[in-house]
mmCIF file of C-alpha atoms in Angstrom:
data_model
loop_
_atom_site.group_PDB
_atom_site.id
_atom_site.type_symbol
_atom_site.label_atom_id
_atom_site.label_comp_id
_atom_site.label_asym_id
_atom_site.label_seq_id
_atom_site.Cartn_x
_atom_site.Cartn_y
_atom_site.Cartn_z
ATOM 1 C CA UNK A 157 16.923 18.474 -65.545
ATOM 2 C CA UNK A 158 17.682 14.771 -65.474
ATOM 3 C CA UNK A 159 15.881 12.088 -67.452
ATOM 4 C CA UNK A 160 16.006 8.281 -67.537
ATOM 5 C CA UNK A 161 16.582 6.643 -70.908
ATOM 6 C CA UNK A 162 16.450 2.942 -71.716
ATOM 7 C CA UNK A 163 19.293 1.817 -73.961
ATOM 8 C CA UNK A 164 18.934 -0.129 -77.156
ATOM 9 C CA UNK A 165 21.650 -2.625 -76.226
ATOM 10 C CA UNK A 166 23.986 -3.350 -79.148
ATOM 11 C CA UNK A 167 24.176 -6.907 -80.403
ATOM 12 C CA UNK A 168 27.951 -6.645 -80.848
ATOM 13 C CA UNK A 169 30.654 -4.014 -80.419
ATOM 14 C CA UNK A 170 30.533 -3.478 -84.209
ATOM 15 C CA UNK A 171 26.830 -2.617 -84.102
ATOM 16 C CA UNK A 172 25.448 0.870 -84.716
ATOM 17 C CA UNK A 173 28.035 3.364 -83.357
ATOM 18 C CA UNK A 174 25.404 5.261 -81.377
ATOM 19 C CA UNK A 175 24.299 2.111 -79.561
ATOM 20 C CA UNK A 176 27.881 1.091 -78.867
ATOM 21 C CA UNK A 177 28.813 4.550 -77.571
ATOM 22 C CA UNK A 178 25.817 4.615 -75.213
ATOM 23 C CA UNK A 179 26.681 1.158 -73.903
ATOM 24 C CA UNK A 180 30.288 2.215 -73.354
ATOM 25 C CA UNK A 181 29.049 5.183 -71.324
ATOM 26 C CA UNK A 182 26.884 2.838 -69.256
ATOM 27 C CA UNK A 183 29.909 0.626 -68.511
ATOM 28 C CA UNK A 184 32.138 3.602 -67.677
ATOM 29 C CA UNK A 185 29.717 5.070 -65.137
ATOM 30 C CA UNK A 186 29.058 1.639 -63.610
ATOM 31 C CA UNK A 187 32.799 1.138 -63.143
ATOM 32 C CA UNK A 188 33.427 4.587 -61.678
ATOM 33 C CA UNK A 189 30.557 4.347 -59.223
ATOM 34 C CA UNK A 190 31.834 1.078 -57.726
ATOM 35 C CA UNK A 191 35.529 1.945 -57.719
ATOM 36 C CA UNK A 192 34.725 5.143 -55.826
ATOM 37 C CA UNK A 193 33.455 2.936 -52.978
ATOM 38 C CA UNK A 194 35.788 -0.067 -52.811
ATOM 39 C CA UNK A 195 38.840 1.489 -54.451
ATOM 40 C CA UNK A 196 39.630 -1.657 -56.459
ATOM 41 C CA UNK A 197 40.449 -0.307 -59.909
ATOM 42 C CA UNK A 198 41.417 -3.738 -61.233
ATOM 43 C CA UNK A 199 37.787 -4.865 -60.918
ATOM 44 C CA UNK A 200 36.729 -2.570 -63.785
ATOM 45 C CA UNK A 201 35.179 -4.305 -66.770
ATOM 46 C CA UNK A 202 35.673 -3.399 -70.417
ATOM 47 C CA UNK A 203 32.570 -2.842 -72.521
ATOM 48 C CA UNK A 204 33.440 -5.716 -74.855
ATOM 49 C CA UNK A 205 33.682 -8.019 -71.832
ATOM 50 C CA UNK A 206 30.358 -6.886 -70.384
ATOM 51 C CA UNK A 207 28.283 -7.024 -73.538
ATOM 52 C CA UNK A 208 27.843 -10.823 -73.842
ATOM 53 C CA UNK A 209 26.366 -10.929 -70.336
ATOM 54 C CA UNK A 210 23.522 -8.648 -71.419
ATOM 55 C CA UNK A 211 22.201 -11.209 -73.908
ATOM 56 C CA UNK A 212 21.194 -14.203 -71.797
ATOM 57 C CA UNK A 213 18.499 -15.840 -73.963
ATOM 58 C CA UNK A 214 16.410 -16.604 -70.865
ATOM 59 C CA UNK A 215 16.930 -13.226 -69.182
ATOM 60 C CA UNK A 216 18.074 -10.419 -71.476
ATOM 61 C CA UNK A 217 19.170 -7.328 -69.543
ATOM 62 C CA UNK A 218 17.361 -4.008 -69.751
ATOM 63 C CA UNK A 219 19.848 -1.171 -69.299
ATOM 64 C CA UNK A 220 19.134 2.424 -68.348
ATOM 65 C CA UNK A 221 21.096 5.654 -68.060
ATOM 66 C CA UNK A 222 20.338 9.055 -66.609
ATOM 67 C CA UNK A 223 21.378 11.990 -68.781
ATOM 68 C CA UNK A 224 21.606 15.658 -67.866
ATOM 69 C CA UNK A 225 20.790 18.663 -70.049
ATOM 70 C CA UNK A 226 24.208 18.396 -71.693
ATOM 71 C CA UNK A 227 23.536 14.739 -72.613
ATOM 72 C CA UNK A 228 26.220 13.527 -70.213
ATOM 73 C CA UNK A 229 25.547 10.146 -68.606
ATOM 74 C CA UNK A 230 25.436 10.659 -64.830
ATOM 75 C CA UNK A 231 24.024 7.290 -63.683
ATOM 76 C CA UNK A 232 23.637 3.737 -64.960
ATOM 77 C CA UNK A 233 21.168 1.032 -63.986
ATOM 78 C CA UNK A 234 20.026 -2.444 -64.967
ATOM 79 C CA UNK A 235 16.941 -4.611 -64.634
ATOM 80 C CA UNK A 236 17.522 -8.371 -64.908
ATOM 81 C CA UNK A 237 14.810 -10.997 -64.736
ATOM 82 C CA UNK A 238 13.798 -14.127 -66.576
ATOM 83 C CA UNK A 239 11.206 -13.531 -69.250
ATOM 84 C CA UNK A 240 9.289 -16.766 -68.575
ATOM 85 C CA UNK A 241 5.657 -16.406 -67.471
ATOM 86 C CA UNK A 242 5.222 -16.668 -63.718
ATOM 87 C CA UNK A 243 8.664 -15.294 -62.858
ATOM 88 C CA UNK A 244 8.513 -13.568 -59.468
ATOM 89 C CA UNK A 245 12.062 -12.349 -58.866
ATOM 90 C CA UNK A 246 14.411 -9.807 -60.420
ATOM 91 C CA UNK A 247 17.724 -8.054 -59.824
ATOM 92 C CA UNK A 248 18.077 -4.275 -59.924
ATOM 93 C CA UNK A 249 21.345 -2.374 -59.924
ATOM 94 C CA UNK A 250 22.342 1.245 -60.183
ATOM 95 C CA UNK A 251 25.397 3.417 -59.903
ATOM 96 C CA UNK A 252 25.762 7.202 -59.861
ATOM 97 C CA UNK A 253 28.805 9.021 -61.168
ATOM 98 C CA UNK A 254 30.807 10.059 -58.071
ATOM 99 C CA UNK A 255 30.672 13.710 -59.091
ATOM 100 C CA UNK A 256 26.858 13.745 -59.388
ATOM 101 C CA UNK A 257 25.831 12.257 -56.079
ATOM 102 C CA UNK A 258 23.432 13.890 -53.621
ATOM 103 C CA UNK A 259 21.473 15.547 -56.411
ATOM 104 C CA UNK A 260 18.497 13.192 -56.567
ATOM 105 C CA UNK A 261 19.899 11.214 -59.502
ATOM 106 C CA UNK A 262 19.998 7.902 -57.640
ATOM 107 C CA UNK A 263 16.454 8.367 -56.363
ATOM 108 C CA UNK A 264 15.208 9.142 -59.872
ATOM 109 C CA UNK A 265 16.788 6.004 -61.306
ATOM 110 C CA UNK A 266 15.772 3.776 -58.383
ATOM 111 C CA UNK A 267 12.163 4.938 -58.706
ATOM 112 C CA UNK A 268 12.262 4.066 -62.392
ATOM 113 C CA UNK A 269 13.798 0.613 -61.912
ATOM 114 C CA UNK A 270 11.389 -0.276 -59.130
ATOM 115 C CA UNK A 271 8.569 0.903 -61.378
ATOM 116 C CA UNK A 272 9.718 -1.516 -64.076
ATOM 117 C CA UNK A 273 9.750 -4.344 -61.524
ATOM 118 C CA UNK A 274 6.212 -3.493 -60.385
ATOM 119 C CA UNK A 275 4.926 -3.243 -63.945
ATOM 120 C CA UNK A 276 6.306 -6.698 -64.712
ATOM 121 C CA UNK A 277 4.729 -8.184 -61.603
ATOM 122 C CA UNK A 278 7.968 -9.016 -59.785
ATOM 123 C CA UNK A 279 7.450 -9.424 -56.047
ATOM 124 C CA UNK A 280 11.030 -10.231 -54.978
ATOM 125 C CA UNK A 281 13.606 -7.578 -55.836
ATOM 126 C CA UNK A 282 17.296 -8.032 -55.070
ATOM 127 C CA UNK A 283 20.310 -5.812 -55.439
ATOM 128 C CA UNK A 284 23.892 -5.505 -54.250
ATOM 129 C CA UNK A 285 25.892 -2.597 -52.869
ATOM 130 C CA UNK A 286 29.683 -2.776 -52.839
ATOM 131 C CA UNK A 287 31.577 -1.758 -49.698
ATOM 132 C CA UNK A 288 35.096 -0.920 -48.699
ATOM 133 C CA UNK A 289 36.973 -3.635 -46.859
ATOM 134 C CA UNK A 290 35.928 -3.822 -43.216
ATOM 135 C CA UNK A 291 37.327 -5.506 -40.143
ATOM 136 C CA UNK A 292 35.366 -7.955 -38.015
ATOM 137 C CA UNK A 293 32.420 -5.565 -37.933
ATOM 138 C CA UNK A 294 31.647 -6.280 -34.312
ATOM 139 C CA UNK A 295 31.241 -2.750 -33.022
ATOM 140 C CA UNK A 296 29.347 0.498 -33.499
ATOM 141 C CA UNK A 297 29.265 1.849 -37.012
ATOM 142 C CA UNK A 298 28.615 -1.522 -38.639
ATOM 143 C CA UNK A 299 25.408 -3.112 -39.864
ATOM 144 C CA UNK A 300 25.703 -6.864 -39.219
ATOM 145 C CA UNK A 301 24.227 -9.344 -41.664
ATOM 146 C CA UNK A 302 21.226 -11.354 -40.378
ATOM 147 C CA UNK A 303 23.170 -14.508 -41.263
ATOM 148 C CA UNK A 304 25.522 -13.735 -38.365
ATOM 149 C CA UNK A 305 28.463 -13.564 -40.766
ATOM 150 C CA UNK A 306 29.925 -10.277 -41.952
ATOM 151 C CA UNK A 307 28.863 -6.654 -41.777
ATOM 152 C CA UNK A 308 28.900 -3.480 -43.850
ATOM 153 C CA UNK A 309 29.724 0.081 -42.751
ATOM 154 C CA UNK A 310 26.501 1.761 -41.646
ATOM 155 C CA UNK A 311 27.685 5.132 -42.914
ATOM 156 C CA UNK A 312 28.149 4.120 -46.546
ATOM 157 C CA UNK A 313 25.918 5.917 -49.006
ATOM 158 C CA UNK A 314 24.547 2.715 -50.539
ATOM 159 C CA UNK A 315 23.646 1.279 -47.144
ATOM 160 C CA UNK A 316 21.828 4.434 -46.073
ATOM 161 C CA UNK A 317 20.098 4.742 -49.458
ATOM 162 C CA UNK A 318 18.714 1.206 -49.476
ATOM 163 C CA UNK A 319 17.691 1.299 -45.830
ATOM 164 C CA UNK A 320 15.768 4.526 -46.383
ATOM 165 C CA UNK A 321 13.914 2.952 -49.316
ATOM 166 C CA UNK A 322 12.746 -0.011 -47.229
ATOM 167 C CA UNK A 323 15.131 -2.654 -48.499
ATOM 168 C CA UNK A 324 16.204 -5.451 -46.150
ATOM 169 C CA UNK A 325 19.880 -6.267 -45.683
ATOM 170 C CA UNK A 326 20.387 -10.013 -46.006
ATOM 171 C CA UNK A 327 23.933 -11.175 -46.707
ATOM 172 C CA UNK A 328 27.567 -10.175 -47.152
ATOM 173 C CA UNK A 329 29.837 -11.398 -49.912
ATOM 174 C CA UNK A 330 33.552 -11.131 -49.313
ATOM 175 C CA UNK A 331 35.704 -9.981 -52.230
ATOM 176 C CA UNK A 332 38.995 -11.884 -52.016
ATOM 177 C CA UNK A 333 42.189 -11.529 -54.038
ATOM 178 C CA UNK A 334 45.024 -13.978 -54.628
ATOM 179 C CA UNK A 335 48.208 -12.309 -55.841
ATOM 180 C CA UNK A 336 49.908 -14.254 -58.629
ATOM 181 C CA UNK A 337 52.120 -16.148 -58.744
ATOM 182 C CA UNK A 338 50.705 -17.960 -55.720
ATOM 183 C CA UNK A 339 52.916 -19.496 -53.055
ATOM 184 C CA UNK A 340 53.681 -22.858 -54.625
ATOM 185 C CA UNK A 341 54.241 -24.723 -51.366
ATOM 186 C CA UNK A 342 50.837 -23.668 -50.011
ATOM 187 C CA UNK A 343 49.003 -24.663 -53.180
ATOM 188 C CA UNK A 344 50.798 -28.009 -53.455
ATOM 189 C CA UNK A 345 50.087 -28.838 -49.817
ATOM 190 C CA UNK A 346 46.368 -28.101 -50.225
ATOM 191 C CA UNK A 347 46.274 -30.094 -53.473
ATOM 192 C CA UNK A 348 47.839 -33.144 -51.827
ATOM 193 C CA UNK A 349 45.418 -33.041 -48.890
ATOM 194 C CA UNK A 350 42.388 -32.560 -51.148
ATOM 195 C CA UNK A 351 43.396 -35.342 -53.521
ATOM 196 C CA UNK A 352 43.852 -37.725 -50.609
ATOM 197 C CA UNK A 353 40.408 -36.852 -49.228
ATOM 198 C CA UNK A 354 38.759 -37.290 -52.637
ATOM 199 C CA UNK A 355 40.400 -40.658 -53.211
ATOM 200 C CA UNK A 356 39.825 -42.800 -56.274
ATOM 201 C CA UNK A 357 36.101 -42.119 -56.480
ATOM 202 C CA UNK A 358 36.607 -38.690 -58.087
ATOM 203 C CA UNK A 359 38.484 -37.583 -61.191
ATOM 204 C CA UNK A 360 39.290 -33.993 -62.241
ATOM 205 C CA UNK A 361 38.710 -32.693 -65.785
ATOM 206 C CA UNK A 362 39.574 -29.288 -67.266
ATOM 207 C CA UNK A 363 38.620 -27.589 -70.505
ATOM 208 C CA UNK A 364 38.439 -24.138 -72.064
ATOM 209 C CA UNK A 365 35.581 -22.658 -74.048
ATOM 210 C CA UNK A 366 32.404 -24.632 -74.656
ATOM 211 C CA UNK A 367 31.510 -27.656 -72.578
ATOM 212 C CA UNK A 368 32.265 -31.046 -74.174
ATOM 213 C CA UNK A 369 29.083 -32.833 -75.214
ATOM 214 C CA UNK A 370 29.530 -35.624 -72.657
ATOM 215 C CA UNK A 371 29.377 -33.113 -69.787
ATOM 216 C CA UNK A 372 26.673 -30.725 -71.020
ATOM 217 C CA UNK A 373 23.840 -32.316 -69.038
ATOM 218 C CA UNK A 374 25.953 -32.354 -65.854
ATOM 219 C CA UNK A 375 27.001 -28.705 -66.227
ATOM 220 C CA UNK A 376 23.379 -27.698 -66.878
ATOM 221 C CA UNK A 377 22.397 -29.485 -63.651
ATOM 222 C CA UNK A 378 25.206 -27.792 -61.714
ATOM 223 C CA UNK A 379 24.162 -24.372 -63.035
ATOM 224 C CA UNK A 380 20.585 -25.131 -61.960
ATOM 225 C CA UNK A 381 21.727 -26.216 -58.504
ATOM 226 C CA UNK A 382 23.660 -22.934 -58.115
ATOM 227 C CA UNK A 383 20.246 -21.355 -57.612
ATOM 228 C CA UNK A 384 19.279 -23.758 -54.802
ATOM 229 C CA UNK A 385 22.501 -25.040 -53.198
ATOM 230 C CA UNK A 386 24.602 -21.865 -52.868
ATOM 231 C CA UNK A 387 24.168 -19.801 -49.650
ATOM 232 C CA UNK A 388 21.565 -17.070 -50.148
ATOM 233 C CA UNK A 389 21.221 -15.616 -46.672
ATOM 234 C CA UNK A 390 17.525 -16.396 -46.290
ATOM 235 C CA UNK A 391 16.691 -14.636 -49.579
ATOM 236 C CA UNK A 392 16.059 -17.792 -51.581
ATOM 237 C CA UNK A 393 15.002 -17.323 -55.170
ATOM 238 C CA UNK A 394 12.923 -19.697 -57.310
ATOM 239 C CA UNK A 395 14.922 -22.483 -58.953
ATOM 240 C CA UNK A 396 16.642 -21.233 -62.102
ATOM 241 C CA UNK A 397 16.515 -24.173 -64.468
ATOM 242 C CA UNK A 398 19.269 -24.570 -67.038
ATOM 243 C CA UNK A 399 18.805 -26.809 -70.053
ATOM 244 C CA UNK A 400 21.526 -28.017 -72.407
ATOM 245 C CA UNK A 401 20.149 -25.642 -75.043
ATOM 246 C CA UNK A 402 20.396 -22.679 -72.669
ATOM 247 C CA UNK A 403 23.948 -23.670 -71.737
ATOM 248 C CA UNK A 404 24.974 -23.807 -75.387
ATOM 249 C CA UNK A 405 23.487 -20.394 -76.134
ATOM 250 C CA UNK A 406 25.099 -18.898 -73.035
ATOM 251 C CA UNK A 407 28.535 -20.251 -73.891
ATOM 252 C CA UNK A 408 28.201 -19.105 -77.490
ATOM 253 C CA UNK A 409 27.644 -15.562 -76.218
ATOM 254 C CA UNK A 410 30.685 -15.760 -73.934
ATOM 255 C CA UNK A 411 32.868 -16.731 -76.894
ATOM 256 C CA UNK A 412 32.322 -13.252 -78.344
ATOM 257 C CA UNK A 413 34.146 -11.595 -75.417
ATOM 258 C CA UNK A 414 37.941 -11.122 -75.198
ATOM 259 C CA UNK A 415 38.078 -13.680 -72.390
ATOM 260 C CA UNK A 416 38.647 -17.411 -72.105
ATOM 261 C CA UNK A 417 36.278 -19.496 -70.004
ATOM 262 C CA UNK A 418 38.189 -22.127 -68.034
ATOM 263 C CA UNK A 419 36.182 -24.931 -66.418
ATOM 264 C CA UNK A 420 37.464 -27.295 -63.744
ATOM 265 C CA UNK A 421 35.097 -30.187 -63.050
ATOM 266 C CA UNK A 422 35.228 -33.221 -60.806
ATOM 267 C CA UNK A 423 33.616 -36.463 -61.939
ATOM 268 C CA UNK A 424 31.967 -39.041 -59.712
ATOM 269 C CA UNK A 425 33.609 -42.039 -61.361
ATOM 270 C CA UNK A 426 30.994 -44.495 -60.050
ATOM 271 C CA UNK A 427 28.166 -42.646 -61.818
ATOM 272 C CA UNK A 428 30.129 -40.916 -64.628
ATOM 273 C CA UNK A 429 28.452 -37.619 -63.755
ATOM 274 C CA UNK A 430 29.933 -34.388 -62.452
ATOM 275 C CA UNK A 431 29.853 -33.817 -58.703
ATOM 276 C CA UNK A 432 31.125 -30.242 -58.846
ATOM 277 C CA UNK A 433 32.626 -27.531 -60.996
ATOM 278 C CA UNK A 434 34.437 -24.221 -60.885
ATOM 279 C CA UNK A 435 34.765 -21.684 -63.675
ATOM 280 C CA UNK A 436 37.289 -18.910 -64.172
ATOM 281 C CA UNK A 437 37.021 -16.033 -66.630
ATOM 282 C CA UNK A 438 40.479 -15.296 -68.042
ATOM 283 C CA UNK A 439 40.944 -11.918 -69.793
ATOM 284 C CA UNK A 440 43.060 -11.832 -72.915
ATOM 285 C CA UNK A 441 44.624 -8.666 -71.463
ATOM 286 C CA UNK A 442 47.338 -9.843 -69.082
ATOM 287 C CA UNK A 443 47.080 -6.631 -67.050
ATOM 288 C CA UNK A 444 43.630 -7.672 -65.816
ATOM 289 C CA UNK A 445 42.833 -10.111 -63.016
ATOM 290 C CA UNK A 446 41.256 -13.506 -63.552
ATOM 291 C CA UNK A 447 37.739 -13.738 -62.118
ATOM 292 C CA UNK A 448 36.621 -16.854 -60.279
ATOM 293 C CA UNK A 449 33.017 -17.421 -61.251
ATOM 294 C CA UNK A 450 30.594 -20.126 -60.157
ATOM 295 C CA UNK A 451 31.973 -22.838 -57.905
ATOM 296 C CA UNK A 452 29.705 -25.559 -56.567
ATOM 297 C CA UNK A 453 29.917 -29.059 -55.155
ATOM 298 C CA UNK A 454 26.570 -30.837 -55.066
ATOM 299 C CA UNK A 455 25.275 -31.325 -51.524
ATOM 300 C CA UNK A 456 25.333 -35.095 -51.873
ATOM 301 C CA UNK A 457 29.076 -35.040 -52.628
ATOM 302 C CA UNK A 458 30.265 -32.698 -49.907
ATOM 303 C CA UNK A 459 32.704 -33.784 -47.216
ATOM 304 C CA UNK A 460 35.430 -35.005 -49.612
ATOM 305 C CA UNK A 461 37.280 -31.687 -50.041
ATOM 306 C CA UNK A 462 36.176 -31.476 -53.652
ATOM 307 C CA UNK A 463 35.828 -27.695 -53.379
ATOM 308 C CA UNK A 464 39.449 -27.522 -52.273
ATOM 309 C CA UNK A 465 40.477 -29.712 -55.195
ATOM 310 C CA UNK A 466 38.594 -27.577 -57.712
ATOM 311 C CA UNK A 467 40.137 -24.391 -56.337
ATOM 312 C CA UNK A 468 43.768 -25.512 -56.417
ATOM 313 C CA UNK A 469 43.538 -27.159 -59.844
ATOM 314 C CA UNK A 470 42.107 -23.878 -61.118
ATOM 315 C CA UNK A 471 45.030 -21.911 -59.681
ATOM 316 C CA UNK A 472 47.562 -24.367 -61.073
ATOM 317 C CA UNK A 473 45.942 -24.303 -64.515
ATOM 318 C CA UNK A 474 45.934 -20.506 -64.630
ATOM 319 C CA UNK A 475 49.593 -20.343 -63.705
ATOM 320 C CA UNK A 476 50.565 -23.043 -66.197
ATOM 321 C CA UNK A 477 48.428 -22.093 -69.200
ATOM 322 C CA UNK A 478 47.583 -18.413 -68.651
ATOM 323 C CA UNK A 479 50.595 -17.006 -66.824
ATOM 324 C CA UNK A 480 51.110 -13.265 -66.381
ATOM 325 C CA UNK A 481 47.883 -12.056 -64.772
ATOM 326 C CA UNK A 482 48.283 -10.078 -61.545
ATOM 327 C CA UNK A 483 45.688 -11.919 -59.493
ATOM 328 C CA UNK A 484 42.594 -14.058 -59.180
ATOM 329 C CA UNK A 485 39.538 -12.360 -57.663
ATOM 330 C CA UNK A 486 36.588 -14.206 -56.172
ATOM 331 C CA UNK A 487 33.318 -13.401 -54.361
ATOM 332 C CA UNK A 488 32.017 -15.692 -51.600
ATOM 333 C CA UNK A 489 29.230 -15.491 -49.052
ATOM 334 C CA UNK A 490 30.661 -14.800 -45.595
ATOM 335 C CA UNK A 491 28.707 -17.763 -44.215
ATOM 336 C CA UNK A 492 30.324 -20.074 -46.782
ATOM 337 C CA UNK A 493 33.117 -20.983 -44.391
ATOM 338 C CA UNK A 494 34.231 -24.137 -46.304
ATOM 339 C CA UNK A 495 35.064 -22.055 -49.385
ATOM 340 C CA UNK A 496 36.611 -19.226 -47.365
ATOM 341 C CA UNK A 497 38.774 -21.820 -45.593
ATOM 342 C CA UNK A 498 40.313 -23.020 -48.839
ATOM 343 C CA UNK A 499 40.701 -19.453 -50.118
ATOM 344 C CA UNK A 500 42.613 -18.478 -47.004
ATOM 345 C CA UNK A 501 44.673 -21.670 -47.077
ATOM 346 C CA UNK A 502 46.061 -20.896 -50.535
ATOM 347 C CA UNK A 503 46.638 -17.189 -49.871
ATOM 348 C CA UNK A 504 43.514 -15.218 -50.818
ATOM 349 C CA UNK A 505 43.016 -12.053 -48.732
ATOM 350 C CA UNK A 506 39.869 -9.996 -48.284
ATOM 351 C CA UNK A 507 39.930 -6.711 -50.196
ATOM 352 C CA UNK A 508 36.299 -5.612 -50.162
ATOM 353 C CA UNK A 509 32.703 -6.618 -49.598
ATOM 354 C CA UNK A 510 29.281 -6.344 -51.113
ATOM 355 C CA UNK A 511 25.979 -6.425 -49.329
ATOM 356 C CA UNK A 512 23.047 -8.310 -50.859
ATOM 357 C CA UNK A 513 19.672 -6.667 -50.234
ATOM 358 C CA UNK A 514 16.067 -7.662 -50.817
ATOM 359 C CA UNK A 515 12.688 -5.974 -51.138
ATOM 360 C CA UNK A 516 9.531 -8.120 -51.154
ATOM 361 C CA UNK A 517 6.330 -6.483 -52.284
ATOM 362 C CA UNK A 518 4.244 -9.552 -51.391
ATOM 363 C CA UNK A 519 5.099 -9.439 -47.660
ATOM 364 C CA UNK A 520 5.652 -5.768 -46.842
ATOM 365 C CA UNK A 521 4.075 -2.477 -47.645
ATOM 366 C CA UNK A 522 5.587 -1.085 -50.818
#
């Protein structure tokens, strides 16, 4: 007998031991379920790194596990959505322990998560399913993305599961890895070209930790524009507005994790506002990879190789100030050719993929 249980998410890793243990189990199963598919063990998260991301003041996560009769956790899931009235979208995720698949556990948890989404009136559900690294995906056995860029193996369990439940495949994200140290000549060449294209109109700034007060409004705008300017494969979500207050609360949460947030930003000197930014999450544990997080250049500032400049300054800063990590890992939409171009130019290689899927209850039978 399996049963779904909602976790009481701990506030910190020194919270009630029972809460912390349950959260650790949730993280462990989530890690194992994904690694079993893509084989990338270095992408595993530690519980103390994951916890701050569950406490977004605008969208606190609801976490669920499936336990068996022996109280073992055999699956982990999450429901993420803004709590503001009128919110229509949400993200669902689930993972089943590799040794407990094909026993109805995933179906049980998916039914529960979708039930939560219905009860909260969400009409746009999204999820992701990681995949092993694939080739061009231009033959039988692949499910091509509607964007025309990328594909996922049709025989993967997650692909078959979501298709059978009526979800629509929308987009592929490429998982890319840059082995460190990077090839210096390649990085320096890209930096020189990008700096020349940017010219004197733009100036690069870097900082760690919380955003300096003079840039808070610009970073809040850039975070907001991530929800409208980044490629979404025809699965556009409502604008996700960030305020300075939300940014401060978010960054305060991140400070509790054993990671350093590194921000690279480029200023439009004429207007003294930021035209783009890129953030990297740097683990304190040198054995772990650095994760490239949000990177965006505002539409009105594109065409000056600012994305290239942000990328290479980030690499150079990591190698200068945070040396010793094995790699930098990044996720990019396959249709985002400008960002993939710079990744490939400095030495990133594709190591895996994830499909982004959508289910709309307002346009299709549920």
